[in-house]
Amino acid sequence: MITKCLFPAAGYGTRFLPATKAMPKEMLPIVNKPLIQYGVEEAIEAGLRNIGFISGRGKRAIEDHFDISYELEHQIQGTPKEALLSQIRSVIDECIFSYTRQIEMNGLGHAILTGESLIGEEPFAVLLADDFCVHDDGAGVLKQMVALYEKHQCSIVAIEEIPRDQTENYGVVAGKEIDEGIYQIEAMVEKPKPEDAPSNLAIIGRYILTPDIFQIIRDTPPGRGGEVQITDAIATQAKNGKVLAYKFKGNRFDCGRIDGFVQATNYVYENYYSQGGNYPDGQV
Ligand code: G1P
């Protein structure tokens, strides 16, 4: 059973400067909730209540967010504003939070390896909060992936089709479609040029990984950008065994970029907030 979810959150967020000069990019709000909270709620929905953050310098606001604020709560106690904190309070009550620091930025593979001490010898999920995923009904992406893991018991990456000219922004996979929208991975390349890309199926920031990945990462030499890439490590895992790529149901906004961030904001505002609710409805 999977109970743990890692959140790499040590990156600088330079695309959002100056907003991210003194504030973690994970705390940027989509309407009234920080990106990272949407991610944690998605993990909870999938049954993952053991939340591990790969943190870094300047990221303390994340720890404070997932903790009680006695002074604030005392101030608004008994007022209608109290209700605004109820969602984050239930998140705090339901989860166990652990933190470890990534001292140097050396790629997503390195970040995930930094989380080894929070995970141990069990399968786990990884969620990149920048990739904000929504679904109008049914289950969130991680919940869909956990169900798939229960059937196949192997590492799984979430994918979506992208225009060919955007392959340089993503890890790209190719493989044999073994069921509708489910591929057994045969090739995997980090940020290839369109002419070198094995397909137009891009990895988005949701992974389920089996714990053998840690040793594989240790054995993986630096790749694209001179950094240790999780894509390269998973490619090795796929070569030696079974790894699946899963075309998830739902929509994803790239909130690591201004455009995607604004689109996500509009989506949540129009479909939820302006109707008197929060995304996701009725959860947590
Ligand atoms: C990372 C991964 C990449 C993946 C992407 C999804 O890249 O290295 O394979 O496609 O996340 O968002 P980053 O966006 O951190 O450069």
PDB file of C-alpha atoms and ligand atoms in Angstrom:
ATOM      1  CA  MET A   1       0.000   0.000   0.000  1.00  0.00           C
ATOM      2  CA  ILE A   2       1.218   3.503  -0.756  1.00  0.00           C
ATOM      3  CA  THR A   3       0.977   5.987   2.109  1.00  0.00           C
ATOM      4  CA  LYS A   4       3.747   8.487   1.375  1.00  0.00           C
ATOM      5  CA  CYS A   5       4.038  11.379  -1.037  1.00  0.00           C
ATOM      6  CA  LEU A   6       7.159  13.453  -1.662  1.00  0.00           C
ATOM      7  CA  PHE A   7       6.937  17.101  -2.648  1.00  0.00           C
ATOM      8  CA  PRO A   8      10.168  18.451  -4.141  1.00  0.00           C
ATOM      9  CA  ALA A   9      10.008  22.125  -3.184  1.00  0.00           C
ATOM     10  CA  ALA A  10      13.552  23.426  -3.092  1.00  0.00           C
ATOM     11  CA  GLY A  11      13.566  25.238  -6.480  1.00  0.00           C
ATOM     12  CA  TYR A  12      13.963  29.003  -6.755  1.00  0.00           C
ATOM     13  CA  GLY A  13      10.963  29.922  -8.910  1.00  0.00           C
ATOM     14  CA  THR A  14      12.968  32.462 -10.881  1.00  0.00           C
ATOM     15  CA  ARG A  15      10.253  32.789 -13.532  1.00  0.00           C
ATOM     16  CA  PHE A  16       8.079  34.548 -10.965  1.00  0.00           C
ATOM     17  CA  LEU A  17      10.587  37.067  -9.696  1.00  0.00           C
ATOM     18  CA  PRO A  18      10.218  39.437  -7.966  1.00  0.00           C
ATOM     19  CA  ALA A  19       7.177  37.687  -6.390  1.00  0.00           C
ATOM     20  CA  THR A  20       9.358  34.759  -5.335  1.00  0.00           C
ATOM     21  CA  LYS A  21      12.273  36.771  -4.004  1.00  0.00           C
ATOM     22  CA  ALA A  22      11.363  36.230  -0.349  1.00  0.00           C
ATOM     23  CA  MET A  23       8.442  33.818  -0.756  1.00  0.00           C
ATOM     24  CA  PRO A  24       8.526  30.179  -1.899  1.00  0.00           C
ATOM     25  CA  LYS A  25       6.973  29.714  -5.343  1.00  0.00           C
ATOM     26  CA  GLU A  26       4.924  26.860  -3.875  1.00  0.00           C
ATOM     27  CA  MET A  27       3.074  29.425  -1.748  1.00  0.00           C
ATOM     28  CA  LEU A  28       1.829  31.428  -4.750  1.00  0.00           C
ATOM     29  CA  PRO A  29      -1.964  31.285  -4.503  1.00  0.00           C
ATOM     30  CA  ILE A  30      -4.364  30.048  -7.133  1.00  0.00           C
ATOM     31  CA  VAL A  31      -7.206  32.383  -6.071  1.00  0.00           C
ATOM     32  CA  ASN A  32      -7.102  31.890  -2.275  1.00  0.00           C
ATOM     33  CA  LYS A  33      -5.095  28.713  -1.746  1.00  0.00           C
ATOM     34  CA  PRO A  34      -1.370  28.116  -2.219  1.00  0.00           C
ATOM     35  CA  LEU A  35      -0.326  25.775  -5.021  1.00  0.00           C
ATOM     36  CA  ILE A  36       1.266  23.367  -2.567  1.00  0.00           C
ATOM     37  CA  GLN A  37      -1.977  22.963  -0.628  1.00  0.00           C
ATOM     38  CA  TYR A  38      -3.793  21.861  -3.785  1.00  0.00           C
ATOM     39  CA  GLY A  39      -1.051  19.261  -4.192  1.00  0.00           C
ATOM     40  CA  VAL A  40      -1.339  18.015  -0.615  1.00  0.00           C
ATOM     41  CA  GLU A  41      -5.131  17.787  -0.989  1.00  0.00           C
ATOM     42  CA  GLU A  42      -4.653  15.689  -4.118  1.00  0.00           C
ATOM     43  CA  ALA A  43      -2.381  13.347  -2.137  1.00  0.00           C
ATOM     44  CA  ILE A  44      -4.915  13.076   0.693  1.00  0.00           C
ATOM     45  CA  GLU A  45      -7.636  12.251  -1.809  1.00  0.00           C
ATOM     46  CA  ALA A  46      -5.426   9.389  -3.030  1.00  0.00           C
ATOM     47  CA  GLY A  47      -5.090   8.110   0.543  1.00  0.00           C
ATOM     48  CA  LEU A  48      -1.528   9.411   1.029  1.00  0.00           C
ATOM     49  CA  ARG A  49      -1.307  11.112   4.399  1.00  0.00           C
ATOM     50  CA  ASN A  50       2.387  10.893   5.023  1.00  0.00           C
ATOM     51  CA  ILE A  51       3.666  14.048   3.388  1.00  0.00           C
ATOM     52  CA  GLY A  52       7.395  14.622   2.859  1.00  0.00           C
ATOM     53  CA  PHE A  53       8.745  17.968   1.682  1.00  0.00           C
ATOM     54  CA  ILE A  54      12.140  18.365   0.057  1.00  0.00           C
ATOM     55  CA  SER A  55      12.709  21.841   1.309  1.00  0.00           C
ATOM     56  CA  GLY A  56      15.484  24.361   0.915  1.00  0.00           C
ATOM     57  CA  ARG A  57      16.664  27.778   1.970  1.00  0.00           C
ATOM     58  CA  GLY A  58      13.915  30.399   2.113  1.00  0.00           C
ATOM     59  CA  LYS A  59      11.097  27.849   2.277  1.00  0.00           C
ATOM     60  CA  ARG A  60      10.004  28.166   5.897  1.00  0.00           C
ATOM     61  CA  ALA A  61       6.607  29.590   4.930  1.00  0.00           C
ATOM     62  CA  ILE A  62       5.668  26.083   3.750  1.00  0.00           C
ATOM     63  CA  GLU A  63       6.285  24.645   7.224  1.00  0.00           C
ATOM     64  CA  ASP A  64       4.316  27.443   8.830  1.00  0.00           C
ATOM     65  CA  HIS A  65       1.430  26.933   6.415  1.00  0.00           C
ATOM     66  CA  PHE A  66       1.039  23.314   7.465  1.00  0.00           C
ATOM     67  CA  ASP A  67       1.060  24.164  11.148  1.00  0.00           C
ATOM     68  CA  ILE A  68      -1.340  25.785  13.579  1.00  0.00           C
ATOM     69  CA  SER A  69      -1.258  29.567  13.870  1.00  0.00           C
ATOM     70  CA  TYR A  70      -2.454  30.104  17.440  1.00  0.00           C
ATOM     71  CA  GLU A  71      -2.431  33.871  17.359  1.00  0.00           C
ATOM     72  CA  LEU A  72      -4.383  34.127  14.105  1.00  0.00           C
ATOM     73  CA  GLU A  73      -6.873  31.481  15.152  1.00  0.00           C
ATOM     74  CA  HIS A  74      -7.429  33.188  18.488  1.00  0.00           C
ATOM     75  CA  GLN A  75      -8.076  36.502  16.696  1.00  0.00           C
ATOM     76  CA  ILE A  76     -10.737  35.170  14.342  1.00  0.00           C
ATOM     77  CA  GLN A  77     -12.330  32.666  16.723  1.00  0.00           C
ATOM     78  CA  GLY A  78     -16.096  32.997  16.776  1.00  0.00           C
ATOM     79  CA  THR A  79     -16.175  35.216  13.665  1.00  0.00           C
ATOM     80  CA  PRO A  80     -17.341  34.153  10.191  1.00  0.00           C
ATOM     81  CA  LYS A  81     -13.700  34.243   9.063  1.00  0.00           C
ATOM     82  CA  GLU A  82     -13.024  31.107  11.083  1.00  0.00           C
ATOM     83  CA  ALA A  83     -14.561  29.068   8.264  1.00  0.00           C
ATOM     84  CA  LEU A  84     -11.813  30.243   5.894  1.00  0.00           C
ATOM     85  CA  LEU A  85      -9.294  28.219   7.874  1.00  0.00           C
ATOM     86  CA  SER A  86     -11.352  25.037   8.136  1.00  0.00           C
ATOM     87  CA  GLN A  87      -9.942  23.414   4.977  1.00  0.00           C
ATOM     88  CA  ILE A  88      -6.285  23.895   5.950  1.00  0.00           C
ATOM     89  CA  ARG A  89      -7.089  22.791   9.516  1.00  0.00           C
ATOM     90  CA  SER A  90      -8.450  19.475   8.267  1.00  0.00           C
ATOM     91  CA  VAL A  91      -5.363  19.027   6.053  1.00  0.00           C
ATOM     92  CA  ILE A  92      -3.165  19.575   9.126  1.00  0.00           C
ATOM     93  CA  ASP A  93      -5.253  17.192  11.223  1.00  0.00           C
ATOM     94  CA  GLU A  94      -5.196  14.425   8.620  1.00  0.00           C
ATOM     95  CA  CYS A  95      -1.515  14.347   7.688  1.00  0.00           C
ATOM     96  CA  ILE A  96       1.911  13.779   9.120  1.00  0.00           C
ATOM     97  CA  PHE A  97       4.431  16.242   7.671  1.00  0.00           C
ATOM     98  CA  SER A  98       8.173  15.637   7.420  1.00  0.00           C
ATOM     99  CA  TYR A  99      10.841  17.892   6.015  1.00  0.00           C
ATOM    100  CA  THR A 100      14.327  17.433   4.718  1.00  0.00           C
ATOM    101  CA  ARG A 101      16.554  19.987   3.060  1.00  0.00           C
ATOM    102  CA  GLN A 102      18.183  19.810  -0.333  1.00  0.00           C
ATOM    103  CA  ILE A 103      21.427  21.659   0.305  1.00  0.00           C
ATOM    104  CA  GLU A 104      22.417  22.073  -3.344  1.00  0.00           C
ATOM    105  CA  MET A 105      20.223  22.133  -6.438  1.00  0.00           C
ATOM    106  CA  ASN A 106      21.325  19.207  -8.540  1.00  0.00           C
ATOM    107  CA  GLY A 107      18.222  18.151 -10.449  1.00  0.00           C
ATOM    108  CA  LEU A 108      14.945  16.386  -9.717  1.00  0.00           C
ATOM    109  CA  GLY A 109      16.665  12.998  -9.382  1.00  0.00           C
ATOM    110  CA  HIS A 110      18.903  14.432  -6.690  1.00  0.00           C
ATOM    111  CA  ALA A 111      15.907  16.040  -4.947  1.00  0.00           C
ATOM    112  CA  ILE A 112      14.058  12.711  -4.843  1.00  0.00           C
ATOM    113  CA  LEU A 113      17.170  10.927  -3.545  1.00  0.00           C
ATOM    114  CA  THR A 114      17.343  13.545  -0.777  1.00  0.00           C
ATOM    115  CA  GLY A 115      13.903  12.287   0.288  1.00  0.00           C
ATOM    116  CA  GLU A 116      15.084   8.701   0.755  1.00  0.00           C
ATOM    117  CA  SER A 117      15.290   9.052   4.534  1.00  0.00           C
ATOM    118  CA  LEU A 118      11.610  10.105   4.616  1.00  0.00           C
ATOM    119  CA  ILE A 119      10.520   7.150   2.487  1.00  0.00           C
ATOM    120  CA  GLY A 120      12.555   4.052   3.294  1.00  0.00           C
ATOM    121  CA  GLU A 121      11.779   0.755   1.581  1.00  0.00           C
ATOM    122  CA  GLU A 122       8.270   1.374   0.299  1.00  0.00           C
ATOM    123  CA  PRO A 123       6.646   2.525  -2.919  1.00  0.00           C
ATOM    124  CA  PHE A 124       5.799   6.225  -2.848  1.00  0.00           C
ATOM    125  CA  ALA A 125       4.356   9.057  -4.899  1.00  0.00           C
ATOM    126  CA  VAL A 126       6.051  12.245  -6.070  1.00  0.00           C
ATOM    127  CA  LEU A 127       4.011  15.370  -6.799  1.00  0.00           C
ATOM    128  CA  LEU A 128       5.407  18.504  -8.438  1.00  0.00           C
ATOM    129  CA  ALA A 129       3.047  21.236  -7.253  1.00  0.00           C
ATOM    130  CA  ASP A 130       3.855  23.400 -10.318  1.00  0.00           C
ATOM    131  CA  ASP A 131       1.816  20.973 -12.375  1.00  0.00           C
ATOM    132  CA  PHE A 132      -1.635  21.859 -11.117  1.00  0.00           C
ATOM    133  CA  CYS A 133      -4.080  19.153 -12.149  1.00  0.00           C
ATOM    134  CA  VAL A 134      -7.852  19.353 -12.063  1.00  0.00           C
ATOM    135  CA  HIS A 135     -10.662  16.983 -12.814  1.00  0.00           C
ATOM    136  CA  ASP A 136     -14.311  17.910 -13.097  1.00  0.00           C
ATOM    137  CA  ASP A 137     -15.561  14.644 -11.713  1.00  0.00           C
ATOM    138  CA  GLY A 138     -14.110  11.276 -10.859  1.00  0.00           C
ATOM    139  CA  ALA A 139     -10.740  11.055  -9.180  1.00  0.00           C
ATOM    140  CA  GLY A 140      -7.629  13.235  -9.039  1.00  0.00           C
ATOM    141  CA  VAL A 141      -4.520  12.165 -10.947  1.00  0.00           C
ATOM    142  CA  LEU A 142      -2.741  10.594  -7.967  1.00  0.00           C
ATOM    143  CA  LYS A 143      -5.828   8.623  -7.008  1.00  0.00           C
ATOM    144  CA  GLN A 144      -6.040   7.311 -10.572  1.00  0.00           C
ATOM    145  CA  MET A 145      -2.358   6.344 -10.426  1.00  0.00           C
ATOM    146  CA  VAL A 146      -2.604   4.623  -7.040  1.00  0.00           C
ATOM    147  CA  ALA A 147      -5.430   2.456  -8.431  1.00  0.00           C
ATOM    148  CA  LEU A 148      -3.201   1.562 -11.392  1.00  0.00           C
ATOM    149  CA  TYR A 149      -0.301   0.767  -9.055  1.00  0.00           C
ATOM    150  CA  GLU A 150      -2.477  -1.622  -7.080  1.00  0.00           C
ATOM    151  CA  LYS A 151      -3.015  -3.584 -10.283  1.00  0.00           C
ATOM    152  CA  HIS A 152       0.530  -3.481 -11.728  1.00  0.00           C
ATOM    153  CA  GLN A 153       2.871  -2.984  -8.718  1.00  0.00           C
ATOM    154  CA  CYS A 154       5.475  -1.028 -10.694  1.00  0.00           C
ATOM    155  CA  SER A 155       6.649   2.549 -11.172  1.00  0.00           C
ATOM    156  CA  ILE A 156       4.234   4.788 -13.096  1.00  0.00           C
ATOM    157  CA  VAL A 157       4.623   8.252 -14.625  1.00  0.00           C
ATOM    158  CA  ALA A 158       1.730  10.493 -15.647  1.00  0.00           C
ATOM    159  CA  ILE A 159       1.796  11.725 -19.236  1.00  0.00           C
ATOM    160  CA  GLU A 160      -0.107  13.953 -21.610  1.00  0.00           C
ATOM    161  CA  GLU A 161       0.115  14.679 -25.317  1.00  0.00           C
ATOM    162  CA  ILE A 162       1.887  17.917 -26.133  1.00  0.00           C
ATOM    163  CA  PRO A 163       2.606  19.753 -29.384  1.00  0.00           C
ATOM    164  CA  ARG A 164       5.852  18.452 -30.899  1.00  0.00           C
ATOM    165  CA  ASP A 165       7.565  21.828 -30.694  1.00  0.00           C
ATOM    166  CA  GLN A 166       7.363  21.762 -26.878  1.00  0.00           C
ATOM    167  CA  THR A 167       9.307  18.555 -26.196  1.00  0.00           C
ATOM    168  CA  GLU A 168      12.303  20.518 -24.921  1.00  0.00           C
ATOM    169  CA  ASN A 169      10.332  21.455 -21.790  1.00  0.00           C
ATOM    170  CA  TYR A 170       9.567  17.899 -20.681  1.00  0.00           C
ATOM    171  CA  GLY A 171      10.679  14.359 -20.168  1.00  0.00           C
ATOM    172  CA  VAL A 172       9.298  12.446 -23.157  1.00  0.00           C
ATOM    173  CA  VAL A 173       8.365   8.740 -23.209  1.00  0.00           C
ATOM    174  CA  ALA A 174       7.635   6.138 -25.850  1.00  0.00           C
ATOM    175  CA  GLY A 175       6.286   2.646 -25.414  1.00  0.00           C
ATOM    176  CA  LYS A 176       3.746   0.020 -26.288  1.00  0.00           C
ATOM    177  CA  GLU A 177       0.117   0.777 -25.467  1.00  0.00           C
ATOM    178  CA  ILE A 178      -0.954  -2.221 -23.348  1.00  0.00           C
ATOM    179  CA  ASP A 179      -4.375  -0.853 -22.473  1.00  0.00           C
ATOM    180  CA  GLU A 180      -6.257   2.314 -23.357  1.00  0.00           C
ATOM    181  CA  GLY A 181      -3.998   5.227 -22.329  1.00  0.00           C
ATOM    182  CA  ILE A 182      -1.508   2.924 -20.546  1.00  0.00           C
ATOM    183  CA  TYR A 183       1.926   2.404 -22.086  1.00  0.00           C
ATOM    184  CA  GLN A 184       4.768   0.111 -21.122  1.00  0.00           C
ATOM    185  CA  ILE A 185       7.774   2.402 -21.398  1.00  0.00           C
ATOM    186  CA  GLU A 186      10.492   1.504 -23.883  1.00  0.00           C
ATOM    187  CA  ALA A 187      12.279   4.844 -24.175  1.00  0.00           C
ATOM    188  CA  MET A 188      12.481   7.952 -22.062  1.00  0.00           C
ATOM    189  CA  VAL A 189      14.435  11.135 -22.762  1.00  0.00           C
ATOM    190  CA  GLU A 190      14.754  14.329 -20.711  1.00  0.00           C
ATOM    191  CA  LYS A 191      13.891  17.479 -22.678  1.00  0.00           C
ATOM    192  CA  PRO A 192      14.763  16.280 -26.192  1.00  0.00           C
ATOM    193  CA  LYS A 193      14.756  18.510 -29.252  1.00  0.00           C
ATOM    194  CA  PRO A 194      11.564  17.898 -31.292  1.00  0.00           C
ATOM    195  CA  GLU A 195      13.546  16.008 -33.939  1.00  0.00           C
ATOM    196  CA  ASP A 196      15.081  13.716 -31.293  1.00  0.00           C
ATOM    197  CA  ALA A 197      11.900  13.130 -29.280  1.00  0.00           C
ATOM    198  CA  PRO A 198      10.679   9.519 -29.322  1.00  0.00           C
ATOM    199  CA  SER A 199       7.021  10.715 -29.263  1.00  0.00           C
ATOM    200  CA  ASN A 200       4.881  13.645 -28.158  1.00  0.00           C
ATOM    201  CA  LEU A 201       3.955  12.048 -24.819  1.00  0.00           C
ATOM    202  CA  ALA A 202       5.292  14.310 -22.074  1.00  0.00           C
ATOM    203  CA  ILE A 203       5.786  13.458 -18.422  1.00  0.00           C
ATOM    204  CA  ILE A 204       3.878  15.684 -16.056  1.00  0.00           C
ATOM    205  CA  GLY A 205       4.697  16.045 -12.371  1.00  0.00           C
ATOM    206  CA  ARG A 206       3.071  12.937 -10.903  1.00  0.00           C
ATOM    207  CA  TYR A 207       5.071   9.773 -10.289  1.00  0.00           C
ATOM    208  CA  ILE A 208       4.680   6.548  -8.380  1.00  0.00           C
ATOM    209  CA  LEU A 209       8.071   4.991  -7.758  1.00  0.00           C
ATOM    210  CA  THR A 210       9.211   1.706  -6.298  1.00  0.00           C
ATOM    211  CA  PRO A 211      12.007   2.105  -3.726  1.00  0.00           C
ATOM    212  CA  ASP A 212      14.703   0.458  -5.885  1.00  0.00           C
ATOM    213  CA  ILE A 213      14.735   3.840  -7.642  1.00  0.00           C
ATOM    214  CA  PHE A 214      17.001   5.266  -4.905  1.00  0.00           C
ATOM    215  CA  GLN A 215      19.930   2.982  -5.728  1.00  0.00           C
ATOM    216  CA  ILE A 216      19.326   3.554  -9.443  1.00  0.00           C
ATOM    217  CA  ILE A 217      19.493   7.333  -8.897  1.00  0.00           C
ATOM    218  CA  ARG A 218      22.760   6.905  -6.989  1.00  0.00           C
ATOM    219  CA  ASP A 219      24.141   5.051 -10.024  1.00  0.00           C
ATOM    220  CA  THR A 220      22.806   7.597 -12.548  1.00  0.00           C
ATOM    221  CA  PRO A 221      25.380  10.025 -13.922  1.00  0.00           C
ATOM    222  CA  PRO A 222      24.440  13.692 -14.394  1.00  0.00           C
ATOM    223  CA  GLY A 223      22.394  14.136 -17.572  1.00  0.00           C
ATOM    224  CA  ARG A 224      20.622  17.050 -19.192  1.00  0.00           C
ATOM    225  CA  GLY A 225      21.909  20.385 -17.827  1.00  0.00           C
ATOM    226  CA  GLY A 226      24.630  18.565 -15.877  1.00  0.00           C
ATOM    227  CA  GLU A 227      21.996  17.556 -13.278  1.00  0.00           C
ATOM    228  CA  VAL A 228      20.828  14.188 -11.966  1.00  0.00           C
ATOM    229  CA  GLN A 229      17.586  13.555 -13.841  1.00  0.00           C
ATOM    230  CA  ILE A 230      14.792  11.352 -12.508  1.00  0.00           C
ATOM    231  CA  THR A 231      13.871  10.691 -16.150  1.00  0.00           C
ATOM    232  CA  ASP A 232      17.237   8.963 -16.718  1.00  0.00           C
ATOM    233  CA  ALA A 233      16.848   6.863 -13.562  1.00  0.00           C
ATOM    234  CA  ILE A 234      13.324   5.768 -14.510  1.00  0.00           C
ATOM    235  CA  ALA A 235      14.583   4.966 -18.032  1.00  0.00           C
ATOM    236  CA  THR A 236      17.048   2.514 -16.433  1.00  0.00           C
ATOM    237  CA  GLN A 237      14.276   1.045 -14.309  1.00  0.00           C
ATOM    238  CA  ALA A 238      12.144   0.606 -17.451  1.00  0.00           C
ATOM    239  CA  LYS A 239      15.003  -1.121 -19.257  1.00  0.00           C
ATOM    240  CA  ASN A 240      15.432  -3.639 -16.441  1.00  0.00           C
ATOM    241  CA  GLY A 241      11.766  -4.201 -15.653  1.00  0.00           C
ATOM    242  CA  LYS A 242       8.281  -2.798 -16.123  1.00  0.00           C
ATOM    243  CA  VAL A 243       7.451   0.912 -15.879  1.00  0.00           C
ATOM    244  CA  LEU A 244       4.145   2.349 -17.063  1.00  0.00           C
ATOM    245  CA  ALA A 245       3.181   5.719 -18.493  1.00  0.00           C
ATOM    246  CA  TYR A 246      -0.413   6.722 -17.837  1.00  0.00           C
ATOM    247  CA  LYS A 247      -2.456   9.237 -19.803  1.00  0.00           C
ATOM    248  CA  PHE A 248      -4.410  10.671 -16.886  1.00  0.00           C
ATOM    249  CA  LYS A 249      -7.988  11.897 -16.996  1.00  0.00           C
ATOM    250  CA  GLY A 250      -8.318  15.607 -16.282  1.00  0.00           C
ATOM    251  CA  ASN A 251      -6.577  18.852 -17.160  1.00  0.00           C
ATOM    252  CA  ARG A 252      -3.230  20.194 -16.164  1.00  0.00           C
ATOM    253  CA  PHE A 253      -1.962  23.747 -15.928  1.00  0.00           C
ATOM    254  CA  ASP A 254       1.743  24.485 -15.997  1.00  0.00           C
ATOM    255  CA  CYS A 255       1.907  26.817 -13.012  1.00  0.00           C
ATOM    256  CA  GLY A 256       5.689  27.000 -13.295  1.00  0.00           C
ATOM    257  CA  ARG A 257       5.024  29.567 -16.040  1.00  0.00           C
ATOM    258  CA  ILE A 258       3.089  32.812 -15.873  1.00  0.00           C
ATOM    259  CA  ASP A 259       0.654  31.830 -18.666  1.00  0.00           C
ATOM    260  CA  GLY A 260      -0.317  28.520 -17.089  1.00  0.00           C
ATOM    261  CA  PHE A 261      -0.574  30.134 -13.691  1.00  0.00           C
ATOM    262  CA  VAL A 262      -2.999  32.785 -14.950  1.00  0.00           C
ATOM    263  CA  GLN A 263      -5.054  30.153 -16.819  1.00  0.00           C
ATOM    264  CA  ALA A 264      -5.286  28.042 -13.651  1.00  0.00           C
ATOM    265  CA  THR A 265      -6.336  31.093 -11.651  1.00  0.00           C
ATOM    266  CA  ASN A 266      -9.078  31.913 -14.144  1.00  0.00           C
ATOM    267  CA  TYR A 267     -10.239  28.300 -14.211  1.00  0.00           C
ATOM    268  CA  VAL A 268     -10.572  28.034 -10.432  1.00  0.00           C
ATOM    269  CA  TYR A 269     -12.117  31.470 -10.129  1.00  0.00           C
ATOM    270  CA  GLU A 270     -14.732  30.947 -12.825  1.00  0.00           C
ATOM    271  CA  ASN A 271     -15.642  27.344 -12.084  1.00  0.00           C
ATOM    272  CA  TYR A 272     -15.418  27.302  -8.302  1.00  0.00           C
ATOM    273  CA  TYR A 273     -14.720  30.487  -6.379  1.00  0.00           C
ATOM    274  CA  SER A 274     -17.233  32.720  -8.151  1.00  0.00           C
ATOM    275  CA  GLN A 275     -19.838  29.971  -7.574  1.00  0.00           C
ATOM    276  CA  GLY A 276     -19.186  30.161  -3.848  1.00  0.00           C
ATOM    277  CA  GLY A 277     -16.866  27.160  -3.522  1.00  0.00           C
ATOM    278  CA  ASN A 278     -13.271  26.024  -3.558  1.00  0.00           C
ATOM    279  CA  TYR A 279     -11.508  23.556  -5.808  1.00  0.00           C
ATOM    280  CA  PRO A 280     -11.753  20.621  -5.225  1.00  0.00           C
ATOM    281  CA  ASP A 281     -15.397  20.618  -4.168  1.00  0.00           C
ATOM    282  CA  GLY A 282     -16.415  18.785  -1.053  1.00  0.00           C
ATOM    283  CA  GLN A 283     -13.022  17.284  -0.313  1.00  0.00           C
ATOM    284  CA  VAL A 284     -10.885  17.195   2.779  1.00  0.00           C
TER     285      VAL A 284
HETATM  286  C1  G1P B   1      10.631  18.091 -14.552  1.00  0.00           C
HETATM  287  C2  G1P B   1      11.110  16.766 -15.147  1.00  0.00           C
HETATM  288  C3  G1P B   1      10.516  16.557 -16.524  1.00  0.00           C
HETATM  289  C4  G1P B   1       9.001  16.637 -16.447  1.00  0.00           C
HETATM  290  C5  G1P B   1       8.572  17.972 -15.788  1.00  0.00           C
HETATM  291  C6  G1P B   1       7.078  17.985 -15.544  1.00  0.00           C
HETATM  292  O1  G1P B   1      11.157  19.147 -15.304  1.00  0.00           O
HETATM  293  O2  G1P B   1      12.525  16.780 -15.198  1.00  0.00           O
HETATM  294  O3  G1P B   1      10.890  15.292 -17.021  1.00  0.00           O
HETATM  295  O4  G1P B   1       8.450  16.535 -17.748  1.00  0.00           O
HETATM  296  O5  G1P B   1       9.206  18.149 -14.524  1.00  0.00           O
HETATM  297  O6  G1P B   1       6.678  19.232 -15.077  1.00  0.00           O
HETATM  298  P1  G1P B   1      11.146  20.697 -14.804  1.00  0.00           P
HETATM  299  O7  G1P B   1       9.794  21.220 -15.168  1.00  0.00           O
HETATM  300  O8  G1P B   1      11.367  20.653 -13.333  1.00  0.00           O
HETATM  301  O9  G1P B   1      12.244  21.356 -15.555  1.00  0.00           O
END
